[in-house]
PDB file of C-alpha atoms in Angstrom:
ATOM      1  CA  UNK B  94      -0.122  -0.283   0.091  1.00  0.00           C
ATOM      2  CA  UNK B  95       0.869   3.421  -0.921  1.00  0.00           C
ATOM      3  CA  UNK B  96       1.021   6.430   1.253  1.00  0.00           C
ATOM      4  CA  UNK B  97      -0.481   8.401  -1.522  1.00  0.00           C
ATOM      5  CA  UNK B  98      -4.077   5.953  -1.164  1.00  0.00           C
ATOM      6  CA  UNK B  99      -4.194   6.682   2.357  1.00  0.00           C
ATOM      7  CA  UNK B 100      -4.327  10.901   0.935  1.00  0.00           C
ATOM      8  CA  UNK B 101      -6.438  10.510  -1.518  1.00  0.00           C
ATOM      9  CA  UNK B 102      -8.508   8.416   0.588  1.00  0.00           C
ATOM     10  CA  UNK B 103      -8.060  10.956   3.495  1.00  0.00           C
ATOM     11  CA  UNK B 104      -8.766  14.013   0.954  1.00  0.00           C
ATOM     12  CA  UNK B 105     -12.757  13.769   1.313  1.00  0.00           C
ATOM     13  CA  UNK B 106     -12.632  14.458   5.157  1.00  0.00           C
ATOM     14  CA  UNK B 107     -10.142  16.954   5.713  1.00  0.00           C
ATOM     15  CA  UNK B 108     -12.111  18.929   7.874  1.00  0.00           C
ATOM     16  CA  UNK B 109     -12.807  16.451  10.644  1.00  0.00           C
ATOM     17  CA  UNK B 110      -8.781  16.007  10.662  1.00  0.00           C
ATOM     18  CA  UNK B 111      -8.410  19.443  10.824  1.00  0.00           C
ATOM     19  CA  UNK B 112      -7.028  19.993  14.803  1.00  0.00           C
ATOM     20  CA  UNK B 113      -4.357  17.190  14.106  1.00  0.00           C
ATOM     21  CA  UNK B 114      -2.764  18.407  10.690  1.00  0.00           C
ATOM     22  CA  UNK B 115       0.199  19.763  12.374  1.00  0.00           C
ATOM     23  CA  UNK B 116       0.821  16.254  14.481  1.00  0.00           C
ATOM     24  CA  UNK B 117       0.284  14.057  12.008  1.00  0.00           C
ATOM     25  CA  UNK B 118       0.842  13.478   8.503  1.00  0.00           C
ATOM     26  CA  UNK B 119      -2.578  12.915   6.218  1.00  0.00           C
ATOM     27  CA  UNK B 120      -1.445   9.806   5.558  1.00  0.00           C
ATOM     28  CA  UNK B 121      -1.028   8.555   8.689  1.00  0.00           C
ATOM     29  CA  UNK B 122      -4.312   9.349   9.938  1.00  0.00           C
ATOM     30  CA  UNK B 123      -6.423   7.936   7.326  1.00  0.00           C
ATOM     31  CA  UNK B 124      -4.165   4.981   8.334  1.00  0.00           C
ATOM     32  CA  UNK B 125      -5.248   5.440  11.600  1.00  0.00           C
ATOM     33  CA  UNK B 126      -9.084   5.534  10.660  1.00  0.00           C
ATOM     34  CA  UNK B 127      -9.177   2.448   8.772  1.00  0.00           C
ATOM     35  CA  UNK B 128      -7.446   0.491  10.922  1.00  0.00           C
ATOM     36  CA  UNK B 129      -9.200   2.451  14.249  1.00  0.00           C
ATOM     37  CA  UNK B 130     -10.866  -1.502  14.964  1.00  0.00           C
ATOM     38  CA  UNK B 131      -8.815  -3.988  13.027  1.00  0.00           C
ATOM     39  CA  UNK B 132      -4.969  -4.939  13.924  1.00  0.00           C
ATOM     40  CA  UNK B 133      -3.576  -4.675  10.734  1.00  0.00           C
ATOM     41  CA  UNK B 134      -0.333  -3.799  10.641  1.00  0.00           C
ATOM     42  CA  UNK B 135       2.268  -2.680   7.335  1.00  0.00           C
ATOM     43  CA  UNK B 136       4.578  -6.138   6.837  1.00  0.00           C
ATOM     44  CA  UNK B 137       6.855  -4.133   4.090  1.00  0.00           C
ATOM     45  CA  UNK B 138       7.888  -0.578   4.174  1.00  0.00           C
ATOM     46  CA  UNK B 139       9.831   1.349   1.317  1.00  0.00           C
ATOM     47  CA  UNK B 140       9.735   5.008   2.041  1.00  0.00           C
ATOM     48  CA  UNK B 141      11.392   6.607  -0.945  1.00  0.00           C
ATOM     49  CA  UNK B 142      13.063   9.737   0.126  1.00  0.00           C
ATOM     50  CA  UNK B 143      15.041  11.495  -2.648  1.00  0.00           C
ATOM     51  CA  UNK B 144      16.973  13.534  -0.435  1.00  0.00           C
ATOM     52  CA  UNK B 145      19.359  13.307   1.830  1.00  0.00           C
ATOM     53  CA  UNK B 146      18.386  11.967   5.871  1.00  0.00           C
ATOM     54  CA  UNK B 147      20.464  13.926   8.152  1.00  0.00           C
ATOM     55  CA  UNK B 148      20.732  17.216   8.405  1.00  0.00           C
ATOM     56  CA  UNK B 149      18.020  20.729   9.007  1.00  0.00           C
ATOM     57  CA  UNK B 150      16.160  19.655   6.488  1.00  0.00           C
ATOM     58  CA  UNK B 151      15.948  16.336   7.218  1.00  0.00           C
ATOM     59  CA  UNK B 152      13.235  16.920  10.332  1.00  0.00           C
ATOM     60  CA  UNK B 153      10.012  15.579   8.332  1.00  0.00           C
ATOM     61  CA  UNK B 154      11.183  13.131   7.101  1.00  0.00           C
ATOM     62  CA  UNK B 155      12.186  11.511  11.145  1.00  0.00           C
ATOM     63  CA  UNK B 156       8.379  12.420  11.963  1.00  0.00           C
ATOM     64  CA  UNK B 157       7.496  10.093   9.271  1.00  0.00           C
ATOM     65  CA  UNK B 158       9.858   7.243  10.995  1.00  0.00           C
ATOM     66  CA  UNK B 159       9.129   8.119  14.403  1.00  0.00           C
ATOM     67  CA  UNK B 160       5.485   7.968  13.078  1.00  0.00           C
ATOM     68  CA  UNK B 161       5.194   4.161  12.265  1.00  0.00           C
ATOM     69  CA  UNK B 162       7.219   3.155  14.923  1.00  0.00           C
ATOM     70  CA  UNK B 163       5.655   4.831  17.679  1.00  0.00           C
ATOM     71  CA  UNK B 164       1.914   4.567  16.557  1.00  0.00           C
ATOM     72  CA  UNK B 165       2.605   0.734  16.034  1.00  0.00           C
ATOM     73  CA  UNK B 166       2.080   0.795  12.452  1.00  0.00           C
ATOM     74  CA  UNK B 167       4.849  -1.842  12.089  1.00  0.00           C
ATOM     75  CA  UNK B 168       3.827  -5.665  12.186  1.00  0.00           C
ATOM     76  CA  UNK B 169       6.298  -8.191  13.409  1.00  0.00           C
ATOM     77  CA  UNK B 170       8.594  -9.196  11.815  1.00  0.00           C
ATOM     78  CA  UNK B 171       8.330  -5.795   9.062  1.00  0.00           C
ATOM     79  CA  UNK B 172      10.406  -5.393   6.383  1.00  0.00           C
ATOM     80  CA  UNK B 173      11.836  -1.871   6.404  1.00  0.00           C
ATOM     81  CA  UNK B 174      14.141  -0.273   3.655  1.00  0.00           C
ATOM     82  CA  UNK B 175      14.532   3.287   3.189  1.00  0.00           C
ATOM     83  CA  UNK B 176      15.714   5.058   0.084  1.00  0.00           C
ATOM     84  CA  UNK B 177      17.524   8.479   0.446  1.00  0.00           C
ATOM     85  CA  UNK B 178      20.631  10.669  -0.625  1.00  0.00           C
ATOM     86  CA  UNK B 179      24.158  11.206   0.278  1.00  0.00           C
ATOM     87  CA  UNK B 180      25.064  14.157  -1.516  1.00  0.00           C
ATOM     88  CA  UNK B 181      25.591  16.709  -0.160  1.00  0.00           C
ATOM     89  CA  UNK B 182      26.643  14.795   3.101  1.00  0.00           C
ATOM     90  CA  UNK B 183      29.861  15.347   4.793  1.00  0.00           C
ATOM     91  CA  UNK B 184      31.963  12.365   5.274  1.00  0.00           C
ATOM     92  CA  UNK B 185      33.337  11.970   8.528  1.00  0.00           C
ATOM     93  CA  UNK B 186      34.907   8.635   6.752  1.00  0.00           C
ATOM     94  CA  UNK B 187      33.623   6.835   3.520  1.00  0.00           C
ATOM     95  CA  UNK B 188      29.757   6.462   4.060  1.00  0.00           C
ATOM     96  CA  UNK B 189      29.422   7.531   6.729  1.00  0.00           C
ATOM     97  CA  UNK B 190      26.350   8.715   6.274  1.00  0.00           C
ATOM     98  CA  UNK B 191      25.010   5.071   5.974  1.00  0.00           C
ATOM     99  CA  UNK B 192      26.324   4.669   8.903  1.00  0.00           C
ATOM    100  CA  UNK B 193      24.445   7.896  10.393  1.00  0.00           C
ATOM    101  CA  UNK B 194      20.765   6.614   8.652  1.00  0.00           C
ATOM    102  CA  UNK B 195      21.267   3.202  10.247  1.00  0.00           C
ATOM    103  CA  UNK B 196      21.569   5.054  13.894  1.00  0.00           C
ATOM    104  CA  UNK B 197      18.736   7.173  13.032  1.00  0.00           C
ATOM    105  CA  UNK B 198      16.710   4.445  12.713  1.00  0.00           C
ATOM    106  CA  UNK B 199      16.886   2.116  14.859  1.00  0.00           C
ATOM    107  CA  UNK B 200      17.023   4.559  17.522  1.00  0.00           C
ATOM    108  CA  UNK B 201      13.837   5.538  16.506  1.00  0.00           C
ATOM    109  CA  UNK B 202      12.889   2.059  16.559  1.00  0.00           C
ATOM    110  CA  UNK B 203      14.697   1.511  20.517  1.00  0.00           C
ATOM    111  CA  UNK B 204      12.283   4.188  21.484  1.00  0.00           C
ATOM    112  CA  UNK B 205       8.963   2.170  20.942  1.00  0.00           C
ATOM    113  CA  UNK B 206      10.721  -1.086  21.936  1.00  0.00           C
ATOM    114  CA  UNK B 207      11.379  -2.440  18.527  1.00  0.00           C
ATOM    115  CA  UNK B 208      14.587  -3.993  17.587  1.00  0.00           C
ATOM    116  CA  UNK B 209      15.690  -3.284  13.833  1.00  0.00           C
ATOM    117  CA  UNK B 210      18.241  -5.072  12.382  1.00  0.00           C
ATOM    118  CA  UNK B 211      20.186  -4.581   9.341  1.00  0.00           C
ATOM    119  CA  UNK B 212      20.124  -7.201   6.753  1.00  0.00           C
ATOM    120  CA  UNK B 213      21.745  -5.424   4.339  1.00  0.00           C
ATOM    121  CA  UNK B 214      22.735  -1.231   2.373  1.00  0.00           C
ATOM    122  CA  UNK B 215      22.806  -1.240  -1.538  1.00  0.00           C
ATOM    123  CA  UNK B 216      24.996   2.032  -2.502  1.00  0.00           C
ATOM    124  CA  UNK B 217      25.199   2.895  -5.796  1.00  0.00           C
ATOM    125  CA  UNK B 218      27.580   6.557  -7.007  1.00  0.00           C
ATOM    126  CA  UNK B 219      26.915   8.411 -10.498  1.00  0.00           C
ATOM    127  CA  UNK B 220      29.787   7.731 -12.726  1.00  0.00           C
ATOM    128  CA  UNK B 221      29.605  10.800 -15.335  1.00  0.00           C
TER     129      UNK B 221
END
């Protein structure tokens, strides 16, 4: 399921959720309404962020991840994939950005009682 599906489902009754708009993205509110009486959680999540996950501009991306973990929207086990870009990152050592992303996701997960294990990392570079 794509968060765009929830955004479309949420558009019809956006007025009901106006007070929560700053606290929760629309796809989260729609998911919560849909699953209010059931225990259907995501078994697979892929957050495809085109930009960097580290730094000042990534705060809302972290909020998305926190909402998924803190609101128990993930099944156990769950395959959680995250796509980011290293462009513009300051790496103290090669691929430091990857280590930082992993640490952030593991930290967010552990705050909600999850054990986040890395099963793989794929990295590529554009060569002109």
